[in-house]
Coordinates of C-alpha atoms and ligand atoms in Angstrom, one line a residue:
M289 CA -19.8 13.7 -34.6
A290 CA -19.5 15.4 -31.2
G291 CA -20.3 13.0 -28.3
S292 CA -20.6 9.9 -30.5
P293 CA -18.7 6.8 -29.6
G294 CA -15.3 6.3 -31.1
S295 CA -14.5 3.5 -33.5
S296 CA -14.3 0.9 -30.7
G297 CA -17.9 1.3 -29.5
L298 CA -19.0 1.7 -25.9
V299 CA -17.9 -0.7 -23.2
L300 CA -20.0 -1.4 -20.0
V301 CA -17.5 -1.4 -17.1
L302 CA -18.7 -3.2 -14.0
N303 CA -17.3 -3.4 -10.5
S304 CA -19.5 -6.0 -8.8
G305 CA -19.0 -6.0 -5.0
S306 CA -20.7 -8.0 -2.3
S307 CA -23.2 -5.2 -1.6
S308 CA -23.1 -2.9 -4.6
V309 CA -22.5 -2.9 -8.4
K310 CA -20.8 0.2 -9.8
Y311 CA -21.2 0.7 -13.5
A312 CA -20.1 3.1 -16.2
L313 CA -20.6 3.2 -19.9
V314 CA -17.2 4.2 -21.3
D315 CA -15.9 5.2 -24.7
P316 CA -12.5 3.5 -24.7
D317 CA -11.1 6.0 -27.3
T318 CA -12.2 9.3 -25.7
G319 CA -12.7 8.3 -22.1
E320 CA -16.2 9.8 -22.2
R321 CA -18.8 8.3 -19.9
P322 CA -22.4 8.9 -21.2
L323 CA -23.9 6.9 -18.2
S324 CA -22.6 5.8 -14.8
G325 CA -24.0 4.9 -11.5
Q326 CA -24.3 2.4 -8.7
A327 CA -26.8 -0.3 -7.7
E328 CA -26.8 -0.6 -3.9
N329 CA -28.1 -3.0 -1.2
I330 CA -27.3 -6.2 -3.2
G331 CA -28.3 -9.2 -1.1
T332 CA -31.0 -7.3 0.7
S333 CA -33.5 -4.7 -0.7
G334 CA -31.5 -4.4 -3.9
G335 CA -32.0 -8.0 -4.8
S336 CA -29.4 -10.3 -6.4
H337 CA -26.5 -9.4 -8.7
H338 CA -28.7 -10.6 -11.5
D339 CA -31.5 -8.2 -10.5
A340 CA -29.1 -5.3 -10.3
I341 CA -27.4 -6.0 -13.7
T342 CA -30.8 -6.5 -15.3
R343 CA -31.8 -3.0 -14.0
I344 CA -28.5 -1.5 -15.3
L345 CA -28.9 -3.0 -18.7
D346 CA -32.6 -1.9 -18.9
H347 CA -31.4 1.6 -18.0
L348 CA -28.9 1.5 -20.8
D349 CA -31.5 0.3 -23.3
D350 CA -33.9 3.1 -22.1
N351 CA -31.2 5.6 -23.0
G352 CA -30.6 4.2 -26.4
H353 CA -27.4 2.3 -25.6
V354 CA -28.5 -1.1 -26.9
D355 CA -25.4 -2.1 -28.9
L356 CA -22.3 -2.5 -26.7
A357 CA -18.8 -3.5 -27.8
G358 CA -18.5 -5.6 -24.6
A359 CA -18.6 -5.7 -20.9
G360 CA -15.4 -5.3 -18.8
H361 CA -15.3 -6.6 -15.2
R362 CA -13.0 -5.7 -12.4
V363 CA -11.9 -9.1 -10.9
V364 CA -9.9 -8.9 -7.7
H365 CA -7.9 -12.1 -7.7
G366 CA -6.4 -13.8 -10.7
G367 CA -3.9 -16.0 -8.7
E368 CA -0.8 -17.0 -10.6
R369 CA -2.8 -17.9 -13.6
F370 CA -3.6 -14.4 -15.1
S371 CA -0.9 -11.9 -15.9
D372 CA -3.1 -9.9 -18.3
S373 CA -6.8 -9.3 -18.9
V374 CA -8.7 -12.1 -20.6
L375 CA -11.8 -12.7 -22.7
V376 CA -14.2 -14.7 -20.5
D377 CA -15.2 -18.3 -21.4
D378 CA -16.2 -21.2 -19.2
E379 CA -12.6 -22.2 -18.5
V380 CA -11.8 -18.6 -17.3
L381 CA -14.9 -18.6 -15.1
D382 CA -13.7 -21.9 -13.5
A383 CA -10.3 -20.4 -12.9
I384 CA -11.7 -17.3 -11.3
R385 CA -13.9 -19.5 -9.1
S386 CA -10.8 -21.5 -8.1
F387 CA -9.2 -18.4 -6.7
S388 CA -12.3 -17.5 -4.5
H389 CA -10.6 -18.8 -1.4
L390 CA -7.9 -16.1 -1.9
A391 CA -10.4 -13.3 -2.1
P392 CA -13.6 -14.6 -0.4
L393 CA -15.3 -11.3 -0.2
H394 CA -14.6 -10.2 -3.8
N395 CA -14.2 -13.0 -6.4
P396 CA -17.6 -14.6 -5.8
A397 CA -19.3 -11.2 -6.3
N398 CA -17.2 -10.4 -9.4
L399 CA -18.2 -13.8 -10.8
A400 CA -21.9 -13.2 -10.0
G401 CA -21.6 -10.0 -12.1
I402 CA -20.1 -11.8 -15.1
E403 CA -22.7 -14.6 -14.9
A404 CA -25.6 -12.1 -14.7
V405 CA -24.4 -10.3 -17.8
A406 CA -24.0 -13.7 -19.6
Q407 CA -27.6 -14.6 -18.7
A408 CA -29.1 -11.2 -19.7
R409 CA -27.0 -10.7 -22.8
P410 CA -25.8 -14.0 -24.2
G411 CA -23.2 -13.5 -26.9
L412 CA -22.0 -10.1 -25.5
P413 CA -18.2 -10.5 -25.2
Q414 CA -17.0 -10.1 -21.6
V415 CA -13.5 -9.4 -20.4
A416 CA -12.0 -9.9 -16.9
V417 CA -9.5 -7.4 -15.7
F418 CA -7.5 -8.5 -12.6
D419 CA -6.2 -6.4 -9.7
T420 CA -3.4 -8.9 -9.3
A421 CA -2.3 -9.3 -12.9
F422 CA 0.1 -6.4 -13.2
H423 CA 2.2 -7.7 -10.4
Q424 CA 2.8 -11.1 -11.9
T425 CA 6.1 -9.8 -13.2
M426 CA 7.5 -9.6 -9.6
P427 CA 10.6 -11.8 -9.1
P428 CA 10.4 -14.6 -6.5
A429 CA 12.7 -12.6 -4.2
A430 CA 9.8 -10.0 -4.0
Y431 CA 6.8 -12.3 -3.9
R432 CA 7.9 -15.3 -1.7
Y433 CA 7.4 -15.1 2.0
A434 CA 10.1 -16.8 4.2
V435 CA 7.7 -19.4 5.5
P436 CA 7.6 -23.2 5.1
G437 CA 7.8 -24.1 1.4
E438 CA 4.6 -26.2 1.3
W439 CA 2.6 -23.1 2.4
Y440 CA 3.4 -21.8 -1.1
T441 CA 3.1 -25.1 -3.1
R442 CA 0.0 -26.4 -1.3
H443 CA -1.8 -23.3 -0.2
A444 CA -0.7 -20.6 -2.7
V445 CA 0.7 -18.4 0.1
R446 CA 2.8 -15.7 -1.6
R447 CA 2.6 -12.0 -2.2
Y448 CA 0.3 -11.1 -5.1
G449 CA -0.2 -7.4 -4.8
F450 CA -3.4 -5.4 -5.8
H451 CA -4.4 -2.1 -7.4
G452 CA -2.7 -3.4 -10.6
T453 CA -5.1 -1.8 -13.0
S454 CA -4.5 1.6 -11.4
Y455 CA -0.7 1.1 -11.5
R456 CA -0.9 0.2 -15.2
F457 CA -2.9 3.3 -16.0
V458 CA -0.9 5.7 -13.8
S459 CA 2.6 4.4 -14.8
E460 CA 1.8 4.7 -18.5
R461 CA 0.5 8.2 -18.0
A462 CA 3.5 9.2 -15.8
A463 CA 5.9 7.8 -18.5
T464 CA 4.2 10.0 -21.1
L465 CA 4.3 13.1 -18.8
L466 CA 8.0 12.4 -18.2
G467 CA 8.8 12.1 -21.9
H468 CA 9.4 8.3 -21.8
P469 CA 7.4 6.6 -24.6
S470 CA 6.3 3.0 -24.3
A471 CA 5.7 3.2 -20.5
G472 CA 9.5 3.7 -19.9
H473 CA 10.8 0.7 -21.8
P474 CA 14.3 1.4 -23.3
S475 CA 14.0 2.9 -26.7
A476 CA 15.9 4.7 -29.4
G477 CA 15.3 8.0 -27.7
H478 CA 16.2 6.7 -24.3
P479 CA 18.7 3.9 -25.0
S480 CA 19.9 3.3 -21.5
A481 CA 17.0 4.7 -19.6
V482 CA 14.6 2.3 -18.0
L483 CA 12.1 4.5 -16.2
R484 CA 12.1 3.7 -12.5
L485 CA 8.8 4.7 -10.8
V486 CA 7.4 4.3 -7.3
V487 CA 3.6 4.9 -7.5
A488 CA 1.7 5.4 -4.3
H489 CA -2.0 4.5 -4.7
L490 CA -3.6 6.1 -1.6
G491 CA -7.4 5.6 -1.5
N492 CA -9.4 3.8 1.1
G493 CA -7.0 1.0 0.5
C494 CA -3.4 2.1 0.2
S495 CA -0.5 0.5 -1.5
A496 CA 2.7 1.5 -3.4
A497 CA 4.5 -0.3 -6.2
A498 CA 8.0 -0.3 -7.7
I499 CA 7.7 -0.2 -11.5
S500 CA 10.7 -0.6 -13.7
G501 CA 10.3 -0.1 -17.5
G502 CA 6.5 -0.4 -17.2
R503 CA 6.8 -3.7 -15.2
S504 CA 6.0 -4.2 -11.5
V505 CA 9.0 -5.5 -9.6
D506 CA 7.7 -5.0 -6.0
T507 CA 4.6 -3.8 -4.1
T508 CA 3.5 -3.4 -0.5
M509 CA 0.3 -5.5 -0.5
G510 CA 0.8 -9.3 -0.3
L511 CA -1.4 -12.4 0.0
T512 CA -4.2 -10.1 0.9
P513 CA -4.8 -6.4 0.7
M514 CA -4.0 -6.1 4.4
E515 CA -0.2 -6.1 4.1
G516 CA 1.9 -3.0 3.8
L517 CA 0.9 0.6 4.3
V518 CA -1.4 2.1 7.0
M519 CA -4.9 2.4 5.4
G520 CA -8.3 3.9 6.3
T521 CA -9.4 0.9 8.4
R522 CA -6.6 -1.7 7.8
S523 CA -3.5 -1.9 9.9
G524 CA -1.0 -2.7 7.1
D525 CA 2.1 -4.5 8.4
V526 CA 2.1 -5.8 12.0
D527 CA 4.2 -8.3 13.8
P528 CA 2.8 -11.7 12.8
G529 CA 3.4 -12.6 16.5
L530 CA 0.7 -10.2 17.4
L531 CA -2.1 -12.6 16.4
G532 CA -1.0 -15.4 18.7
Y533 CA -0.2 -13.0 21.5
L534 CA -3.7 -11.4 21.4
A535 CA -5.4 -14.7 20.9
E536 CA -3.8 -15.9 24.2
Q537 CA -4.4 -12.7 26.1
T538 CA -8.0 -12.1 25.0
G539 CA -9.3 -15.6 24.0
R540 CA -10.5 -14.1 20.7
S541 CA -10.4 -16.2 17.5
A542 CA -8.1 -15.6 14.6
A543 CA -11.1 -14.6 12.5
D544 CA -12.2 -12.0 15.0
L545 CA -8.7 -10.5 15.4
T546 CA -8.2 -10.5 11.6
D547 CA -11.5 -8.6 11.2
A548 CA -10.3 -6.0 13.7
L549 CA -7.1 -5.6 11.7
D550 CA -9.1 -5.2 8.6
T551 CA -12.0 -3.0 9.7
R552 CA -11.1 -1.3 12.9
S553 CA -7.4 -0.4 12.5
G554 CA -5.5 2.0 10.3
L555 CA -6.4 5.7 10.5
L556 CA -9.6 4.7 12.3
G557 CA -7.9 2.6 15.0
L558 CA -5.2 5.2 15.7
S559 CA -7.4 8.3 15.7
G560 CA -10.4 6.6 17.3
A561 CA -12.5 9.0 15.2
S562 CA -12.4 8.5 11.4
N563 CA -11.0 6.5 8.5
D564 CA -11.1 9.6 6.3
M565 CA -7.9 11.5 5.7
R566 CA -9.8 14.8 5.3
T567 CA -11.3 14.4 8.8
I568 CA -8.0 13.3 10.3
S569 CA -6.1 16.2 8.7
E570 CA -8.6 18.8 9.9
A571 CA -8.6 17.3 13.5
A572 CA -4.7 17.2 13.5
E573 CA -4.7 20.9 12.4
R574 CA -7.0 21.7 15.4
G575 CA -4.5 20.0 17.7
D576 CA -6.2 16.7 18.2
E577 CA -3.4 14.4 19.5
R578 CA -4.8 11.1 18.3
A579 CA -5.4 12.5 14.8
R580 CA -1.8 13.9 14.8
L581 CA -0.5 10.5 15.7
A582 CA -2.6 8.8 13.0
L583 CA -1.2 11.2 10.4
D584 CA 2.4 10.7 11.8
V585 CA 2.2 6.9 11.6
F586 CA 0.6 7.1 8.1
V587 CA 3.4 9.3 6.7
H588 CA 6.2 7.5 8.6
R589 CA 5.2 4.1 7.1
L590 CA 4.6 5.5 3.7
A591 CA 7.9 7.3 3.4
K592 CA 9.7 4.1 4.7
A593 CA 7.9 1.9 2.2
I594 CA 8.7 4.3 -0.7
A595 CA 12.4 4.2 0.2
G596 CA 12.3 0.4 0.4
L597 CA 10.7 0.2 -3.1
A598 CA 13.4 2.6 -4.4
A599 CA 15.9 0.0 -3.2
S600 CA 13.9 -2.7 -5.1
L601 CA 14.3 -0.6 -8.2
G602 CA 18.0 0.2 -7.6
G603 CA 17.3 3.9 -7.8
L604 CA 14.4 6.2 -8.4
D605 CA 13.5 8.5 -11.3
A606 CA 10.0 9.6 -10.1
L607 CA 7.5 9.2 -7.3
V608 CA 3.9 9.4 -8.4
F609 CA 0.9 10.0 -6.1
T610 CA -2.6 8.8 -7.1
A611 CA -6.1 7.9 -5.8
G612 CA -8.2 9.9 -3.2
I613 CA -5.5 10.8 -0.8
G614 CA -2.7 10.9 -3.3
E615 CA -4.6 13.2 -5.7
N616 CA -6.1 15.5 -3.0
S617 CA -4.0 15.7 0.1
V618 CA -1.4 18.5 -0.3
L619 CA -0.5 17.8 3.3
V620 CA 0.3 14.1 3.0
R621 CA 2.3 14.7 -0.3
S622 CA 4.2 17.6 1.3
R623 CA 5.1 15.6 4.4
V624 CA 6.2 12.5 2.5
L625 CA 8.4 14.6 0.2
A626 CA 10.0 16.3 3.1
R627 CA 10.9 12.9 4.6
L628 CA 12.4 11.7 1.3
G629 CA 14.8 14.7 0.6
F630 CA 17.7 12.3 1.0
L631 CA 16.6 10.4 -2.2
G632 CA 16.8 13.7 -4.2
L633 CA 13.1 14.7 -3.9
A634 CA 12.3 18.4 -3.2
E635 CA 8.7 19.7 -3.0
D636 CA 7.7 22.7 -5.2
P637 CA 5.1 24.0 -2.7
A638 CA 3.2 26.2 -5.1
A639 CA 2.9 23.3 -7.7
N640 CA 1.9 20.9 -4.9
A641 CA -0.8 23.2 -3.7
A642 CA -2.1 23.7 -7.2
H643 CA -2.4 20.0 -8.3
G644 CA -5.6 18.2 -7.4
R645 CA -7.8 15.5 -8.8
T646 CA -8.5 17.3 -12.1
A647 CA -5.0 18.6 -12.8
G648 CA -2.2 16.3 -12.0
G649 CA 1.4 17.1 -13.0
R650 CA 4.8 17.9 -11.5
I651 CA 5.0 18.9 -7.8
S652 CA 8.7 18.8 -7.3
R653 CA 11.5 21.3 -7.9
P654 CA 13.9 20.5 -10.7
G655 CA 16.3 17.8 -9.4
P656 CA 17.4 14.2 -9.9
V657 CA 14.0 12.7 -8.8
Q658 CA 10.6 14.1 -9.9
A659 CA 7.4 13.9 -8.0
L660 CA 4.1 13.9 -9.8
V661 CA 0.3 13.7 -9.2
V662 CA -1.4 11.5 -11.8
P663 CA -5.2 11.0 -11.4
T664 CA -6.0 7.3 -11.8
D665 CA -8.8 5.9 -14.0
E666 CA -9.3 2.2 -13.5
E667 CA -12.6 2.3 -15.4
L668 CA -10.9 3.7 -18.5
M669 CA -8.2 1.0 -18.3
I670 CA -10.8 -1.7 -18.1
A671 CA -12.7 -0.2 -21.0
R672 CA -9.5 -0.1 -23.1
D673 CA -8.6 -3.7 -22.3
T674 CA -12.1 -4.8 -23.2
A675 CA -12.0 -3.0 -26.5
R676 CA -8.5 -4.4 -27.3
L677 CA -9.5 -8.0 -26.5
V678 CA -12.9 -7.9 -28.2
A679 CA -11.2 -6.5 -31.4
A680 CA -8.3 -9.0 -31.3
P681 CA -8.5 -11.9 -33.8
R682 CA -9.6 -15.1 -32.1
Ligands
ADP840 P1 -11.4 4.1 -3.1 O1 -10.1 3.4 -2.6 O2 -12.6 3.6 -2.4 O3 -11.5 4.2 -4.6 P2 -10.7 6.9 -3.2 O4 -9.5 6.6 -4.1 O5 -11.8 7.7 -3.7 O6 -11.3 5.6 -2.6 O7 -10.1 7.5 -1.9 C1 -10.9 7.8 -0.8 C2 -10.1 8.5 0.3 O8 -9.5 9.7 -0.3 C3 -11.0 9.0 1.4 O9 -11.0 8.0 2.4 C4 -10.3 10.2 1.9 O10 -9.5 9.9 3.0 C5 -9.4 10.6 0.8 N1 -9.6 12.0 0.3 C6 -10.5 12.4 -0.6 N2 -10.5 13.8 -0.8 C7 -9.5 14.2 0.1 C8 -8.9 15.5 0.4 N3 -9.4 16.6 -0.2 N4 -8.0 15.5 1.3 C9 -7.5 14.4 1.9 N5 -8.0 13.2 1.6 C10 -8.9 13.1 0.7

C-alpha cells in the first residue's frame, strides 16, 4: 500500500539536546518520514524533556501513529564501552550516565530523552546510537595521545571521534556507489580490494575520517569535538601551549578560554562576521579580506587533514564530501580538490556544480582517486539500527 510503513514498523528517532528535542517518525525500510519536527526552549518556556517528549508522543497519537516499533536515540558519548548501537536497559542507562563527564552538554540531555520515553511509553523498546561507536575500531596509534599514561588509565583521556553515525551511513552508500558491496570489505568480486575512503563531514561541526573496508581507522576529532578541522565556531587544532600562555597574559580561566575556543573561534573568529559558510563565501566573493582568510584557513586545514588521513589508510580510493558544507558548497569542494591533485584527485567542474544536497554522486574526472558527494542521513541510520535491534532475538 502506498505510504504505508514497511515490514519493520515506524521508528521514532529522537535527538535530545540541552535546549531542544528534534524528532522524526521514520520508516526504516523506505526512509519515508510521515512526521518530523522540533520542540524548542527546553529548560525555559518549553518545559522539561519529559514535557517535550509527552507533547511529541501526543502529536504522534493525534496523527494515528500509536503503534511504534521502537524509539532510537542519538547519544553523543559511548566511551570505550559501546562499539555498536544497543537496546537500552538499566545497565546501559548507568553506562551512558557514567560517560556524562566526557560530554557534559550532551549525554545528560540524551539520557533525559530516553528516561522521558520510558516514563511515557513503558515497554516501548529503545535503542541508543552513539556518535563515538563507529570509531572504536581505531588502533591505539591513532587514538592515544602522547601524554602521561595515567591520564588515559585514570581519566579516560584518548581520542574518541564523533559523527560516527553519519560516517557509517555515508561510507556504506559510497561503497555501493563505487561498486564495492559490503561497505568495501574484501569479497569474491574484489578479492584484494579493501576500499579506502576519506569522508569529510562538514556541517556546523566539521570532522573527517579514514575508513578502510568499512572500519574507521582514524579521525580528526578527539577527546572532545573541538579537535581537528576549523568549524563554524570551534577552532579545531591549536597549540596546547596556547591555553597556558593566554591564561597568563589575560588572567582568564581555563573554562573561559575553552569556551572561546568552542563558541567564538573557527569561521566566526577568523571572519569576525559569521559562522555560516554561505555568508563567508559571499563576503569573500565581494572581496572581504577577513572572510577570504577564514575560507583560506578552512580549506588549508581541511586539505592537510585529508592528506594525513590518506596516510593513515596507506593510500586513497575515494574522497567523500557530506553534511551542510560538504553537500552544498561547490566552492569548498573545488578548492579542496585543487589542493589535492597530487593525490590523484581531479575535479570535474560541471559534475561538481551539478551535485547538491538532493543529488550526490561523482564530482571527479576519471582517475586513480574518485571524489563523491553523498548526502548523509543520520536519522535513517538510527531508525535502521533500532529496527534491527528490536527485531533481533533476545
Ligand atoms: P549540523 O552540523 O548542525 O547538522 P548542517 O550539516 O546542516 O549542520 O550544516 C550546516 C552548515 O552548512 C551551515 O553552517 C552552512 O555553513 C553550511 N551550508 C548550508 N548550505 C550551504 C550552501 N549552499 N553553501 C555553503 N554552505 C552551506
